[in-house]
Structure formats: C-alpha cells, structure tokens
Amino acid sequence: MIRVSIDPAPIELALELAALEARGAGGVASFTGVVRGDGGVTALELEHYLGMTEDALCTLAEAAMARWSLFGVTILHRVGRMGAGERIVFIGTAAAHRREALDACAYLIDRLKTDAPFWKREWRGDSATWVEPRSSDAEAAERWQA
Amino acid sequence: MDLLYFAWVREAVGVGHETVDPPEAVRDVADLVRWLATRSPGHAAALADPARLRAAIDQRFVPLDAPLGDAREVALFPPVTGG
C-alpha cells in the first residue's frame, strides 16, 4: 500500500508510524527531515510543481515496492512556509524484516532529493535565498542505480 | 505551448506561466530556451546560463537536448532541492 501526500499541514509522526505498523509487517523504518535553524535561518519555504510532484513521488514509491518486498510505503512532503524545528518530509516503510525496510527508506529519501520537483528557499528575517543542490545529493541518488 | 517556470527562474521571468507559439526552427528544449531569452530582459536574465537550468516536458524530467515533439507543457526551473 502506497500513501503519498503533498500538504502544507504539519506531519503527524505518531499517526503515520502507527498506520505503517498496522500493515502487519515485522518492521517499520522511517526518515524524518526537520528544518535546520543553523546559519540564521528563520524559516524555509517550499515550492513545487503541482501535478508533477505527486506523480514523481508515486513513481518512486512504486519503484521501491518493486525492488523490495514491502507491506507499505508512505511519503509525505510539506510545502509552503515552515519554521526551524518543524518537520518537512517523512518517509516510512514497512517490511517483514529490518534490512528491506531500512534499505527502501534510504533509497526513497536519496531519490526524492533528485527526482521530485521541489525547490527550497531559506528565509533569514526579511531576506530570502534559493537553496543550491549539493553534489553529495546526486552521488547519494546515483548509488541506487541498479 | 504552455510554459511553466519555478523558483528563481519564475522570479526572474516575472510570471509562473505563459502560453507561447514558438517558430518551427525551435526543435528542442535548448532551442526553446534561446528563443525565450529574446522575449524580455527578465527572460534573458533567467535563461542566460542553460547549465543552471533543468526542464520537464509534459511533467517528465528531460535533458535540455530533448526534442519538443508534440509537447503541450514545458517547465523550466533550477535543479531540484526537496527533502
């Protein structure tokens, strides 16, 4: 079962983990991305390509389901403006055993960074700068090319 | 053809969406970028350095040398930074 959502609303971690546990799998792995407040960042703003983003995330989830034996995949990404310390992204995977759940979770967050049309803007008080991609993100995604 | 711009490309162009009818000589995304750059100073600023641009045709990522074919929607944007 795949659950994908792109939403300005906060991510309810306990609910999402409980839903994955209820899939009846032996193990649940998750990754939560949180807005870092370092470098004077007061808020983060997320723009996305409405229409394409959901398809891109579903494609990633389907690729993970095809590659590993999974009971469930959840990909949640917030959009709009959020403050330091708030959750921005959640990836959850449920599988019979830890290795599949952990590997699929790592795959999904690595690929999401390069394969989904989101753009981040950092706010420091009243000034904003668009975030540049890191080359390490592309390398992390490459690692999963089978 | 519908054009969409995102992030700083959108800001520099000044709009997030426009409809254009490129001439026949515009065959691939790179041709389109060069042609669009002549439309306004904002377009020129946004599209000056194609190495900083990424593209999608009909909501699929494509390289800049991808042919436009029967594209209905073309999006131009910086490298993605989600997650």
Tab-separated table of C-alpha atoms in Angstrom:
chain	number	residue	atom	x	y	z
A	1	MET	CA	0.000	0.000	0.000
A	2	ILE	CA	1.295	3.415	-1.012
A	3	ARG	CA	0.438	6.693	0.698
A	4	VAL	CA	1.758	9.912	-0.888
A	5	SER	CA	0.817	13.398	0.228
A	6	ILE	CA	1.988	16.930	-0.534
A	7	ASP	CA	0.430	19.229	2.002
A	8	PRO	CA	1.067	22.493	3.862
A	9	ALA	CA	-0.262	20.891	7.070
A	10	PRO	CA	2.143	19.629	9.765
A	11	ILE	CA	3.235	15.971	9.634
A	12	GLU	CA	1.710	13.859	12.414
A	13	LEU	CA	4.529	11.431	13.088
A	14	ALA	CA	2.786	9.138	15.586
A	15	LEU	CA	-0.248	8.681	13.329
A	16	GLU	CA	1.879	7.884	10.283
A	17	LEU	CA	4.065	5.370	12.150
A	18	ALA	CA	1.007	3.701	13.690
A	19	ALA	CA	-0.592	3.367	10.240
A	20	LEU	CA	2.566	1.666	8.927
A	21	GLU	CA	2.730	-0.663	11.962
A	22	ALA	CA	-0.899	-1.607	11.306
A	23	ARG	CA	0.129	-3.023	7.900
A	24	GLY	CA	1.096	-6.186	9.750
A	25	ALA	CA	4.789	-6.066	8.891
A	26	GLY	CA	7.573	-7.151	11.222
A	27	GLY	CA	9.475	-3.917	10.907
A	28	VAL	CA	8.912	-0.244	10.200
A	29	ALA	CA	11.707	2.158	9.222
A	30	SER	CA	11.346	5.895	8.833
A	31	PHE	CA	13.211	9.085	7.999
A	32	THR	CA	12.032	12.496	9.170
A	33	GLY	CA	13.559	15.657	7.740
A	34	VAL	CA	13.445	18.687	10.041
A	35	VAL	CA	14.059	22.349	9.143
A	36	ARG	CA	17.534	23.264	10.395
A	37	GLY	CA	17.831	26.601	12.156
A	38	ASP	CA	21.579	26.955	11.587
A	39	GLY	CA	23.175	29.856	9.719
A	40	GLY	CA	20.497	32.239	10.972
A	41	VAL	CA	17.687	30.531	9.015
A	42	THR	CA	14.341	31.566	10.486
A	43	ALA	CA	12.021	29.816	8.028
A	44	LEU	CA	12.026	27.586	4.981
A	45	GLU	CA	9.664	27.912	2.039
A	46	LEU	CA	8.909	25.002	-0.275
A	47	GLU	CA	7.672	25.455	-3.820
A	48	HIS	CA	6.675	22.503	-6.014
A	49	TYR	CA	5.358	21.594	-9.454
A	50	LEU	CA	1.676	20.967	-8.790
A	51	GLY	CA	0.552	17.971	-10.838
A	52	MET	CA	4.021	16.553	-11.456
A	53	THR	CA	5.132	16.222	-7.831
A	54	GLU	CA	2.551	13.655	-6.796
A	55	ASP	CA	3.283	11.508	-9.864
A	56	ALA	CA	7.024	11.717	-9.197
A	57	LEU	CA	6.576	10.570	-5.583
A	58	CYS	CA	4.185	7.756	-6.594
A	59	THR	CA	6.705	6.596	-9.202
A	60	LEU	CA	9.406	6.465	-6.513
A	61	ALA	CA	7.126	4.564	-4.120
A	62	GLU	CA	6.228	2.065	-6.856
A	63	ALA	CA	9.918	1.587	-7.690
A	64	ALA	CA	10.630	0.816	-4.020
A	65	MET	CA	7.696	-1.621	-3.847
A	66	ALA	CA	9.053	-3.387	-6.953
A	67	ARG	CA	12.621	-3.548	-5.641
A	68	TRP	CA	11.956	-4.683	-2.070
A	69	SER	CA	9.260	-6.814	-0.510
A	70	LEU	CA	7.284	-4.113	1.303
A	71	PHE	CA	3.950	-4.023	3.096
A	72	GLY	CA	3.650	-0.281	2.817
A	73	VAL	CA	5.372	2.950	1.762
A	74	THR	CA	4.473	6.435	2.999
A	75	ILE	CA	5.969	9.612	1.507
A	76	LEU	CA	4.815	12.938	2.937
A	77	HIS	CA	6.281	16.288	1.916
A	78	ARG	CA	5.238	19.644	3.271
A	79	VAL	CA	5.005	22.697	1.035
A	80	GLY	CA	4.685	26.380	1.853
A	81	ARG	CA	6.421	28.097	4.721
A	82	MET	CA	7.680	26.374	7.874
A	83	GLY	CA	9.807	27.376	10.827
A	84	ALA	CA	13.039	25.935	12.216
A	85	GLY	CA	12.416	22.651	14.024
A	86	GLU	CA	9.315	21.770	12.003
A	87	ARG	CA	9.096	18.539	10.012
A	88	ILE	CA	9.444	18.981	6.271
A	89	VAL	CA	9.487	15.418	4.943
A	90	PHE	CA	8.568	11.949	6.198
A	91	ILE	CA	9.432	8.616	4.604
A	92	GLY	CA	8.140	5.408	6.151
A	93	THR	CA	8.491	1.804	5.018
A	94	ALA	CA	7.041	-1.399	6.404
A	95	ALA	CA	8.555	-4.804	5.640
A	96	ALA	CA	8.854	-8.285	7.077
A	97	HIS	CA	12.453	-7.675	8.124
A	98	ARG	CA	14.662	-4.704	9.015
A	99	ARG	CA	17.016	-4.826	6.025
A	100	GLU	CA	14.269	-4.304	3.451
A	101	ALA	CA	12.575	-1.582	5.487
A	102	LEU	CA	15.852	0.284	6.146
A	103	ASP	CA	17.211	-0.033	2.590
A	104	ALA	CA	13.919	1.039	0.996
A	105	CYS	CA	13.695	4.027	3.334
A	106	ALA	CA	17.257	5.154	2.453
A	107	TYR	CA	16.537	4.657	-1.257
A	108	LEU	CA	13.382	6.762	-1.085
A	109	ILE	CA	14.900	9.779	0.655
A	110	ASP	CA	18.036	9.666	-1.530
A	111	ARG	CA	15.988	9.540	-4.730
A	112	LEU	CA	13.409	12.074	-3.553
A	113	LYS	CA	16.217	14.652	-3.288
A	114	THR	CA	16.966	14.426	-7.025
A	115	ASP	CA	13.781	13.043	-8.624
A	116	ALA	CA	10.957	15.193	-7.253
A	117	PRO	CA	10.233	18.788	-8.333
A	118	PHE	CA	10.583	20.737	-5.082
A	119	TRP	CA	12.544	23.943	-4.532
A	120	LYS	CA	13.620	25.303	-1.155
A	121	ARG	CA	14.059	28.906	-0.188
A	122	GLU	CA	15.709	29.897	3.081
A	123	TRP	CA	14.480	32.946	4.943
A	124	ARG	CA	16.739	34.914	7.282
A	125	GLY	CA	14.464	37.578	8.688
A	126	ASP	CA	13.231	39.522	5.646
A	127	SER	CA	15.777	38.223	3.124
A	128	ALA	CA	15.407	35.010	1.153
A	129	THR	CA	17.818	32.870	-0.875
A	130	TRP	CA	17.106	29.852	-3.054
A	131	VAL	CA	18.939	26.736	-1.890
A	132	GLU	CA	21.533	25.291	-4.288
A	133	PRO	CA	21.638	21.499	-4.680
A	134	ARG	CA	24.588	19.677	-3.110
A	135	SER	CA	26.704	17.391	-5.273
A	136	SER	CA	26.562	14.806	-2.471
A	137	ASP	CA	22.796	14.533	-3.080
A	138	ALA	CA	23.343	13.486	-6.699
A	139	GLU	CA	26.001	10.974	-5.592
A	140	ALA	CA	23.661	9.512	-2.958
A	141	ALA	CA	20.920	9.041	-5.570
A	142	GLU	CA	23.396	7.509	-8.073
A	143	ARG	CA	24.330	4.858	-5.550
A	144	TRP	CA	20.924	3.209	-6.087
A	145	GLN	CA	21.244	2.792	-9.854
A	146	ALA	CA	20.951	-0.977	-10.153
B	1	MET	CA	2.505	25.542	-25.782
B	2	ASP	CA	2.163	26.172	-22.041
B	3	LEU	CA	5.324	27.212	-20.238
B	4	LEU	CA	5.839	26.945	-16.503
B	5	TYR	CA	8.674	28.484	-14.501
B	6	PHE	CA	9.673	27.691	-10.940
B	7	ALA	CA	11.818	29.119	-8.126
B	8	TRP	CA	14.325	31.809	-9.199
B	9	VAL	CA	13.560	31.207	-12.874
B	10	ARG	CA	9.943	32.206	-12.176
B	11	GLU	CA	11.052	35.253	-10.200
B	12	ALA	CA	13.442	36.462	-12.901
B	13	VAL	CA	10.963	35.923	-15.752
B	14	GLY	CA	8.283	37.674	-13.692
B	15	VAL	CA	5.483	35.143	-14.273
B	16	GLY	CA	4.987	31.486	-13.404
B	17	HIS	CA	3.037	30.625	-16.533
B	18	GLU	CA	2.718	31.820	-20.113
B	19	THR	CA	1.500	30.462	-23.407
B	20	VAL	CA	3.765	30.744	-26.460
B	21	ASP	CA	3.828	29.649	-30.081
B	22	PRO	CA	7.494	29.089	-30.959
B	23	PRO	CA	8.644	29.112	-34.607
B	24	GLU	CA	9.332	25.831	-36.369
B	25	ALA	CA	13.111	26.217	-36.021
B	26	VAL	CA	12.687	25.681	-32.263
B	27	ARG	CA	13.123	21.920	-32.121
B	28	ASP	CA	14.460	21.034	-28.689
B	29	VAL	CA	14.416	22.455	-25.163
B	30	ALA	CA	17.746	24.239	-25.657
B	31	ASP	CA	16.366	25.956	-28.801
B	32	LEU	CA	13.313	26.989	-26.789
B	33	VAL	CA	15.499	28.453	-24.013
B	34	ARG	CA	17.495	30.508	-26.556
B	35	TRP	CA	14.305	31.720	-28.245
B	36	LEU	CA	12.583	32.608	-24.960
B	37	ALA	CA	15.633	34.582	-23.801
B	38	THR	CA	14.864	37.167	-26.513
B	39	ARG	CA	11.343	37.871	-25.206
B	40	SER	CA	12.206	40.259	-22.350
B	41	PRO	CA	15.099	41.364	-20.125
B	42	GLY	CA	13.621	39.150	-17.381
B	43	HIS	CA	13.619	36.094	-19.668
B	44	ALA	CA	17.170	36.936	-20.746
B	45	ALA	CA	18.340	37.113	-17.113
B	46	ALA	CA	16.577	33.891	-16.104
B	47	LEU	CA	17.730	31.876	-19.096
B	48	ALA	CA	21.232	33.299	-19.663
B	49	ASP	CA	23.054	30.220	-18.363
B	50	PRO	CA	21.441	26.968	-19.588
B	51	ALA	CA	23.868	24.961	-17.412
B	52	ARG	CA	21.865	26.200	-14.386
B	53	LEU	CA	18.533	25.080	-15.859
B	54	ARG	CA	16.596	21.831	-15.760
B	55	ALA	CA	13.465	21.000	-17.738
B	56	ALA	CA	10.367	18.856	-17.894
B	57	ILE	CA	8.176	18.081	-20.900
B	58	ASP	CA	4.587	17.150	-20.073
B	59	GLN	CA	5.592	16.676	-16.432
B	60	ARG	CA	8.576	14.379	-17.029
B	61	PHE	CA	12.179	15.413	-16.424
B	62	VAL	CA	14.131	15.657	-19.684
B	63	PRO	CA	17.656	16.770	-20.661
B	64	LEU	CA	17.961	20.136	-22.435
B	65	ASP	CA	18.662	18.430	-25.765
B	66	ALA	CA	15.296	16.617	-25.631
B	67	PRO	CA	13.159	17.229	-28.748
B	68	LEU	CA	9.942	19.165	-28.084
B	69	GLY	CA	7.873	16.941	-30.373
B	70	ASP	CA	4.191	17.475	-29.562
B	71	ALA	CA	4.892	18.915	-26.118
B	72	ARG	CA	1.880	20.621	-24.551
B	73	GLU	CA	3.568	21.754	-21.335
B	74	VAL	CA	7.236	22.636	-20.879
B	75	ALA	CA	8.644	23.617	-17.491
B	76	LEU	CA	11.990	25.349	-16.860
B	77	PHE	CA	13.479	25.515	-13.387
B	78	PRO	CA	16.675	25.270	-11.317
B	79	PRO	CA	17.974	21.891	-10.088
B	80	VAL	CA	15.510	20.494	-7.538
B	81	THR	CA	16.185	20.826	-3.787
B	82	GLY	CA	13.435	18.938	-1.960
B	83	GLY	CA	13.651	16.652	1.035
